[in-house]
Short mmCIF file of C-alpha atoms in Angstrom, two decimals:
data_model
loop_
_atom_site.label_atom_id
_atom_site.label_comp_id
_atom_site.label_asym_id
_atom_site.label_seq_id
_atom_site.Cartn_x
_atom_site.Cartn_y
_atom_site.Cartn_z
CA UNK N 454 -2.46 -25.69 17.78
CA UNK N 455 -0.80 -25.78 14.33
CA UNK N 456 1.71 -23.82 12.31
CA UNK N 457 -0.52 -21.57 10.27
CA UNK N 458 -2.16 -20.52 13.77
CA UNK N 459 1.19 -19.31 14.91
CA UNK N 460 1.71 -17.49 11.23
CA UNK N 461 -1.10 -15.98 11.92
CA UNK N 462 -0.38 -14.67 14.98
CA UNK N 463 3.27 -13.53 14.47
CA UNK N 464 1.97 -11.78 11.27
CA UNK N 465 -1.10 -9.87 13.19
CA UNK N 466 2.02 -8.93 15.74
CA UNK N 467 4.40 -7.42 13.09
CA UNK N 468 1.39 -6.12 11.26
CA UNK N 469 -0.86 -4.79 14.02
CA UNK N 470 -4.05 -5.36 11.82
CA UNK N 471 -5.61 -8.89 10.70
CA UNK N 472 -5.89 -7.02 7.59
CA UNK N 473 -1.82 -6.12 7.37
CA UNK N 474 -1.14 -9.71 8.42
CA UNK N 475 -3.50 -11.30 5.66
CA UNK N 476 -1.28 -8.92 3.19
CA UNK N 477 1.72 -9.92 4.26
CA UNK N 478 1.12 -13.75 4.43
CA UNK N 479 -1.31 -14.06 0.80
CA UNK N 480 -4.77 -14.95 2.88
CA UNK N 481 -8.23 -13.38 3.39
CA UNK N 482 -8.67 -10.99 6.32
CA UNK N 483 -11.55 -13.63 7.36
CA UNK N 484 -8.94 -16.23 7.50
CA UNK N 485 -6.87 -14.85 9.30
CA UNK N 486 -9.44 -13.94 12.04
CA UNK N 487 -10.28 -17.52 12.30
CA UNK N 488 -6.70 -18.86 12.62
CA UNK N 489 -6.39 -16.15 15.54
CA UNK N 490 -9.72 -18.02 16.66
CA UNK N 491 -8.86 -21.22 17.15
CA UNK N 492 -5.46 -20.64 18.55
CA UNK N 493 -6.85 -18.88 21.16
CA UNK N 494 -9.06 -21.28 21.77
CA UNK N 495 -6.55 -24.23 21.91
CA UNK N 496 -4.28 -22.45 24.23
CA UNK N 497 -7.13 -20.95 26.47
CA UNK N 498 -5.76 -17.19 26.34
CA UNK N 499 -7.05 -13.94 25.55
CA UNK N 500 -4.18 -12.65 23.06
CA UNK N 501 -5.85 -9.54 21.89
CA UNK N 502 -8.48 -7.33 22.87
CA UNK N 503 -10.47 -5.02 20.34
CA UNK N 504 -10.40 -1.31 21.33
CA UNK N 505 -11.94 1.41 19.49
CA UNK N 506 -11.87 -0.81 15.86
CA UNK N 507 -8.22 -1.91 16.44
CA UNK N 508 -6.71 -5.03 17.85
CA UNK N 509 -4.24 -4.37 20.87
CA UNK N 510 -2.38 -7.19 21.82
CA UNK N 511 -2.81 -8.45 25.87
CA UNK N 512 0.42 -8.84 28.15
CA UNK N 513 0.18 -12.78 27.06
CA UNK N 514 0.78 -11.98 23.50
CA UNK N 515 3.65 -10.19 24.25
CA UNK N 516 5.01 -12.49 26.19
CA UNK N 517 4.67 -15.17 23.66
CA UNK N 518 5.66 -13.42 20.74
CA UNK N 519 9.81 -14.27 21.30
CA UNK N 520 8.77 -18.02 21.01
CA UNK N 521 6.59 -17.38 18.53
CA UNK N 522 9.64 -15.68 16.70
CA UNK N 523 11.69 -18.51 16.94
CA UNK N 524 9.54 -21.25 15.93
CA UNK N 525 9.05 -19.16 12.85
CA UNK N 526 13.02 -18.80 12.41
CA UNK N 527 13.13 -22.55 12.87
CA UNK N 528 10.79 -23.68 10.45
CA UNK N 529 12.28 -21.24 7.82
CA UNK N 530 16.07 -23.04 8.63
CA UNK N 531 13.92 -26.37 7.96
CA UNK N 532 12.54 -25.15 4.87
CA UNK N 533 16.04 -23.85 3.41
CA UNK N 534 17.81 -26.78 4.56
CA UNK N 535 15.20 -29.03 2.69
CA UNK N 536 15.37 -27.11 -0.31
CA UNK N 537 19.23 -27.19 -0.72
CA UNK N 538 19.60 -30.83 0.16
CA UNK N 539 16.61 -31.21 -2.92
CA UNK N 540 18.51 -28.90 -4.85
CA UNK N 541 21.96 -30.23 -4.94
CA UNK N 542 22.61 -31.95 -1.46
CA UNK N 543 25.01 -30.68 1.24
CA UNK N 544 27.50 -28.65 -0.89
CA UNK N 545 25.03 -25.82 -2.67
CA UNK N 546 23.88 -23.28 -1.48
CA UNK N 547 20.91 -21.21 -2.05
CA UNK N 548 19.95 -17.81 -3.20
CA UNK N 549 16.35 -16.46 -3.65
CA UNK N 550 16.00 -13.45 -5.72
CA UNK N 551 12.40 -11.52 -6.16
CA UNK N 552 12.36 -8.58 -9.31
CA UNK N 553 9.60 -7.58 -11.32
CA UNK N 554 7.81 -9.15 -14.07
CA UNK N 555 9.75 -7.30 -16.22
CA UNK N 556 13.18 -8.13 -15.32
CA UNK N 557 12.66 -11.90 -14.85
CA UNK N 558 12.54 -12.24 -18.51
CA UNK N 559 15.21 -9.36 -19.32
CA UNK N 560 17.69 -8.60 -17.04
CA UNK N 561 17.77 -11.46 -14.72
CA UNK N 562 19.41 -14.07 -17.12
CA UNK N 563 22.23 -11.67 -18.39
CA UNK N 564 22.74 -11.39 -13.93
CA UNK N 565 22.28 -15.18 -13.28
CA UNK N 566 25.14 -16.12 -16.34
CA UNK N 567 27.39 -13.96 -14.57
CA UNK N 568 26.88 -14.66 -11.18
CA UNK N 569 26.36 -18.70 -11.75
CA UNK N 570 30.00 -18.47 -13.25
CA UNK N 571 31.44 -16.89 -10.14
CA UNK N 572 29.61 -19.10 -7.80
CA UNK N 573 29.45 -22.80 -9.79
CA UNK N 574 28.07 -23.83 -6.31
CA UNK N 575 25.06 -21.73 -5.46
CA UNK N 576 21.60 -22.58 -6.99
CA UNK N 577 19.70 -19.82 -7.81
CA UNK N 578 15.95 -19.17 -7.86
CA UNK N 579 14.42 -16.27 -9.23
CA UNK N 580 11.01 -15.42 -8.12
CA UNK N 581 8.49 -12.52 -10.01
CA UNK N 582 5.42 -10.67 -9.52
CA UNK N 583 4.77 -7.28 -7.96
CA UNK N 584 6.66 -5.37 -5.46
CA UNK N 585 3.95 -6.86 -3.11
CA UNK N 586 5.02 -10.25 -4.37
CA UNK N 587 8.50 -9.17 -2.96
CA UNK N 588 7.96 -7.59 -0.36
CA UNK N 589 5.17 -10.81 1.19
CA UNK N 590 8.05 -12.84 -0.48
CA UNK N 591 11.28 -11.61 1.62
CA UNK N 592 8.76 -11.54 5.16
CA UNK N 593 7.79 -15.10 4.52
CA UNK N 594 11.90 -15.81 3.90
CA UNK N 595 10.45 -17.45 0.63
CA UNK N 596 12.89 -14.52 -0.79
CA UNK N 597 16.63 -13.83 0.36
CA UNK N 598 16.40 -10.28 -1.69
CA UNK N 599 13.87 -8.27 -3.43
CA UNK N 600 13.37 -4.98 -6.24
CA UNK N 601 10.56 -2.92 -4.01
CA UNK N 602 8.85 0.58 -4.04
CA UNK N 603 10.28 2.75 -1.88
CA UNK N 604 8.39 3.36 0.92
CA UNK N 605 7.90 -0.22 1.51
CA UNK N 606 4.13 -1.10 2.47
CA UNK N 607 5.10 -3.95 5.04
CA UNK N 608 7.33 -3.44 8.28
CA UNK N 609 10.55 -5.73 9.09
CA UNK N 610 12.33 -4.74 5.91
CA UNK N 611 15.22 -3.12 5.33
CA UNK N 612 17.13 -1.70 2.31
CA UNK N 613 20.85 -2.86 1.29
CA UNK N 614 20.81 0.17 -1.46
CA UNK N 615 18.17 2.82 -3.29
CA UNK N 616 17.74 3.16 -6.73
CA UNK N 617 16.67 6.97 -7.80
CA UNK N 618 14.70 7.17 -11.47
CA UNK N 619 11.97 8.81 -12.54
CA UNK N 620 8.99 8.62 -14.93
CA UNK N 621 9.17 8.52 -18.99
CA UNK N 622 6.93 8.23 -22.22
CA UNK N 623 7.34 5.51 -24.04
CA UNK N 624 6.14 5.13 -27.96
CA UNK N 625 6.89 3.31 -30.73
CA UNK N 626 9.96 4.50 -32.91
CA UNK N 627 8.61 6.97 -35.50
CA UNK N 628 5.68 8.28 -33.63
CA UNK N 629 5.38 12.22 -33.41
CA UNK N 630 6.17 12.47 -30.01
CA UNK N 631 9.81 11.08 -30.70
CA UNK N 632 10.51 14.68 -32.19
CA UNK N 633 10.47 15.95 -28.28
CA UNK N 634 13.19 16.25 -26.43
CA UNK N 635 10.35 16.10 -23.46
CA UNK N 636 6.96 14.91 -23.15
CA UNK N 637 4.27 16.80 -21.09
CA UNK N 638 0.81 15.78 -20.16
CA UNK N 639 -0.93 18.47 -22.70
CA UNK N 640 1.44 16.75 -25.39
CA UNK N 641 -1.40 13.72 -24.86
CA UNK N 642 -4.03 15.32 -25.42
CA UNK N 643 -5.20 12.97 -28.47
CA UNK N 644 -2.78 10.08 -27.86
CA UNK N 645 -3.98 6.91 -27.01
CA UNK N 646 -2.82 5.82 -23.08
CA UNK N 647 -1.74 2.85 -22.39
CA UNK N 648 -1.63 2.77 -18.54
CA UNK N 649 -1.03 0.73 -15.19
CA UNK N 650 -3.40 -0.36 -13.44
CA UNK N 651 -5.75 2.36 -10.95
CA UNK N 652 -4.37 0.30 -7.41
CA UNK N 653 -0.83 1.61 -8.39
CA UNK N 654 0.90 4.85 -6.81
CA UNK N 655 2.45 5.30 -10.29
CA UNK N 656 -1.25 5.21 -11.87
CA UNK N 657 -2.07 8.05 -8.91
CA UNK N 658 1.06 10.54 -9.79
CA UNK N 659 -0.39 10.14 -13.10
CA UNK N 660 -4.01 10.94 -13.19
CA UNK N 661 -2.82 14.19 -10.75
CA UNK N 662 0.26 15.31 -13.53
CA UNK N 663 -3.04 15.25 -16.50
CA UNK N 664 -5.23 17.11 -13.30
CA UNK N 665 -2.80 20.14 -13.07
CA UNK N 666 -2.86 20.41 -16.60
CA UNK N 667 -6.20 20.35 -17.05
CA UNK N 668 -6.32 17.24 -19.42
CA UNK N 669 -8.30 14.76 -19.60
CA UNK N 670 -6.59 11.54 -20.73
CA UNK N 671 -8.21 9.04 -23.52
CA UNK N 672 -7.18 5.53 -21.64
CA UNK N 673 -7.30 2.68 -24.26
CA UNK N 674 -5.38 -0.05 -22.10
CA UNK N 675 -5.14 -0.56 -18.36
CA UNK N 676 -2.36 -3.42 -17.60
CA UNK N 677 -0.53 -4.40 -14.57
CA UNK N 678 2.90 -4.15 -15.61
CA UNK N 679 5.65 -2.46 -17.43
CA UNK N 680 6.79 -5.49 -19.68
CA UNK N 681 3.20 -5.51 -20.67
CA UNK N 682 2.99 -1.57 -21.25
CA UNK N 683 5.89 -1.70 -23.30
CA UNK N 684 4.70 -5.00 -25.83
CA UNK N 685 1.34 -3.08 -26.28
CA UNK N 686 3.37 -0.17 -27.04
CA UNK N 687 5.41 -2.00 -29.37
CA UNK N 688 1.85 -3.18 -31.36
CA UNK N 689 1.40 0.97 -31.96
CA UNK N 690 -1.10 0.28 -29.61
CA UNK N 691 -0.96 3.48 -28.03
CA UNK N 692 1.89 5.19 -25.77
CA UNK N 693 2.48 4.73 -21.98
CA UNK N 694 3.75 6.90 -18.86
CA UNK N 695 6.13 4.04 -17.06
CA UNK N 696 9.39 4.26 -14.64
CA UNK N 697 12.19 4.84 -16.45
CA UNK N 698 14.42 2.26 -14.70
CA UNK N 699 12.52 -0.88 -15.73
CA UNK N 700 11.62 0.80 -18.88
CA UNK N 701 14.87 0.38 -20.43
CA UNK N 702 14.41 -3.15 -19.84
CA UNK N 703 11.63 -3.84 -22.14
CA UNK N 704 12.91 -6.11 -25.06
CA UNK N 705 11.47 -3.80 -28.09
CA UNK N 706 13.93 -2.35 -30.59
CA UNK N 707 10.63 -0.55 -31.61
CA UNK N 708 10.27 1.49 -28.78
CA UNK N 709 11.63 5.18 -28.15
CA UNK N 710 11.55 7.03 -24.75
CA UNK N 711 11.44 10.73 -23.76
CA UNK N 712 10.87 12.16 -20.35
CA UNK N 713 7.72 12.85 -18.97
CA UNK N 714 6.95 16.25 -17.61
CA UNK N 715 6.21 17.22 -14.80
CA UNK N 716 8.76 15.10 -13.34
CA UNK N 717 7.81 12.42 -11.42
CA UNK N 718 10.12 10.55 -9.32
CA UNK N 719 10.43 7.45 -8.10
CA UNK N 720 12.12 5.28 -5.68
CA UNK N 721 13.09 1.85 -5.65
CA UNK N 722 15.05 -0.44 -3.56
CA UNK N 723 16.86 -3.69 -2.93
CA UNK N 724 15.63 -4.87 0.18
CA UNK N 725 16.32 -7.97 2.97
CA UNK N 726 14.59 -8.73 6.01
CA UNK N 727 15.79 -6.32 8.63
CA UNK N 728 18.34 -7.44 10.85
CA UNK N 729 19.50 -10.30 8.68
CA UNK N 730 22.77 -11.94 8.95
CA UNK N 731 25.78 -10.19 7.00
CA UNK N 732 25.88 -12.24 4.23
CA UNK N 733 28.92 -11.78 1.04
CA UNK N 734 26.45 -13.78 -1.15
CA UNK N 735 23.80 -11.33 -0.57
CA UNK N 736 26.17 -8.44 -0.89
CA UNK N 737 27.88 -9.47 -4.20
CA UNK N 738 24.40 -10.20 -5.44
CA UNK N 739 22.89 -6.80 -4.66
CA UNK N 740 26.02 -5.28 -6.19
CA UNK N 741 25.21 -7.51 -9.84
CA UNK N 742 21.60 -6.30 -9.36
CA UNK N 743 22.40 -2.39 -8.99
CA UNK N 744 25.02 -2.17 -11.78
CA UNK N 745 22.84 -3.96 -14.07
CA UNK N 746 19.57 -1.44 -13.06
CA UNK N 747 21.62 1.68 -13.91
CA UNK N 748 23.94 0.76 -16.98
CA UNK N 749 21.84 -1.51 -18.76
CA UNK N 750 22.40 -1.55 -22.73
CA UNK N 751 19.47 0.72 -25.15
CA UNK N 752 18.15 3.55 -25.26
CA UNK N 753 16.63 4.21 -21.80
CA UNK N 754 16.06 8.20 -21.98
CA UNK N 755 16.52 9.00 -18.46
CA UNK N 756 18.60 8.73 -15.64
CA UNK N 757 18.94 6.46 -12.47
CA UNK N 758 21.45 6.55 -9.91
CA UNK N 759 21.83 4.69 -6.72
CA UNK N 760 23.28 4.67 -3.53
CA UNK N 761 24.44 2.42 -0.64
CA UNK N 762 21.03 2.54 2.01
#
């Protein structure tokens, strides 16, 4: 029996799929299957049975899982104790913040100056990807606090405050479309798109705004995120349907922003592991994090408001 066995195991718990647990700890569905494999076969139990295509877990599983719980918890107390000893011995502490691509180049470093000069004596890390990323991130404790889509894909979360914003158009300064106060899907009807990726929900509200219209949309660009919307964008690529909260993020004094109609709204929020420890680190940080999402400098061209979860 090893660690990753018992990973695998608490994760297929939590999840109630191989295929959720293999999304929430970054492995093939296959791999996880043959972790659960040989763990069962080291300890000599039956921990789940298949019924009707899903896994159910036996009366041993649940019995095991508190253990299995606190092993994890222990191993993530060894892991954060290593770090801050590695990161500047017994008097730091630690803070582990996961955002967006497109903040960890923007926003973040205006956040950590401020918040490194309140707190001389915390390290902090910032990590970035997708709201996957964070969500796999804060579950593995790899992340103390994360910037996720609202609903959250993963269970054991929980939300410290929601961020309300909604979709806009972004093009580069002097394009026609900057002459609209809004921008509707028929308004596209010969611009070039430059959109997210097809695995996205915000890729999905799109293709059905263009469907109720009745337009068919020319797509020059896929990309996978906003910072990289918003520098094709910038190139007069082509012009982009993006939230409106990270938008106004994007480093390009050559971009211009108008709502997109119909609305679409979205949902963010700044997340922990649920049923974490009360924490005034955590709290002051999620405070920096909000005020700097809704009152950020530029021209953002729509409006986001949050609220305590």
């Amino acid at each position: 029996m090893n660690f990753k066995q018992l990973e695998a195991f608490h994760a297929i718990m939590l999840s109630g799929s191989t295929t959720g647990a293999a999304e929430r700890l970054g492995l093939s569905q296959p791999a996880i299957s043959r972790l659960l494999a040989q763990l069962e076969e080291d300890l000599a139990l039956r921990l789940f049975v298949r019924e009707k295509g899903r896994l159910s877990p036996t009366a041993e599983a649940h019995a095991l899982l508190h253990d299995a719980q606190g092993l994890m918890d222990s191993a993530q107390c060894f892991r954060r104790h290593a770090e801050q000893l590695r990161l500047g011995g017994f008097k730091r502490r630690l803070l582990k913040v996961a955002v967006p691509s497109t903040l960890a180049t923007t926003l973040m470093p205006v956040l950590a100056r401020r918040f490194m000069q309140a707190h001389p004596d915390v390290v902090l890390e910032v990590l970035s990807g997708s709201y996957n990323d964070a969500e796999r991130a804060l579950l593995s404790r790899d992340a103390d606090i994360g910037l996720v889509r609202l609903p959250m894909e993963m269970p054991g979360l929980a939300t410290r405050a929601h961020l309300d914003s909604e979709a806009v158009c972004i093009m580069p300064r002097g394009h026609p479309l900057e002459r609209l106060n809004e921008v509707g899907a028929t308004d596209l009807i010969d611009a070039s798109l430059i959109l997210l990726g097809r695995q996205r929900q915000i890729r999905h509200d799109i293709d059905m705004a263009f469907r109720q219209r009745r337009v068919q949309p020319r797509v020059a660009l896929e990309v996978h995120s906003i910072s990289e919307a918003c520098a094709h964008v910038a190139q007069g690529l082509g012009v982009s349907i993006v939230n409106a909260l990270l938008a106004q993020h994007c480093p390009h004094g050559a971009i211009a922003s108008r709502p997109f109609r119909p609305r679409i709204a979205y949902q963010l929020g700044i997340a922990t592991v649920a049923q974490a420890a009360a924490s005034p680190l955590h709290d002051t940080f999620t405070q920096l994090l909000v005020e700097g999402l809704v009152s950020p400098p530029g021209d953002a061209g729509a409006v986001a408001t949050a609220q305590p979860a």
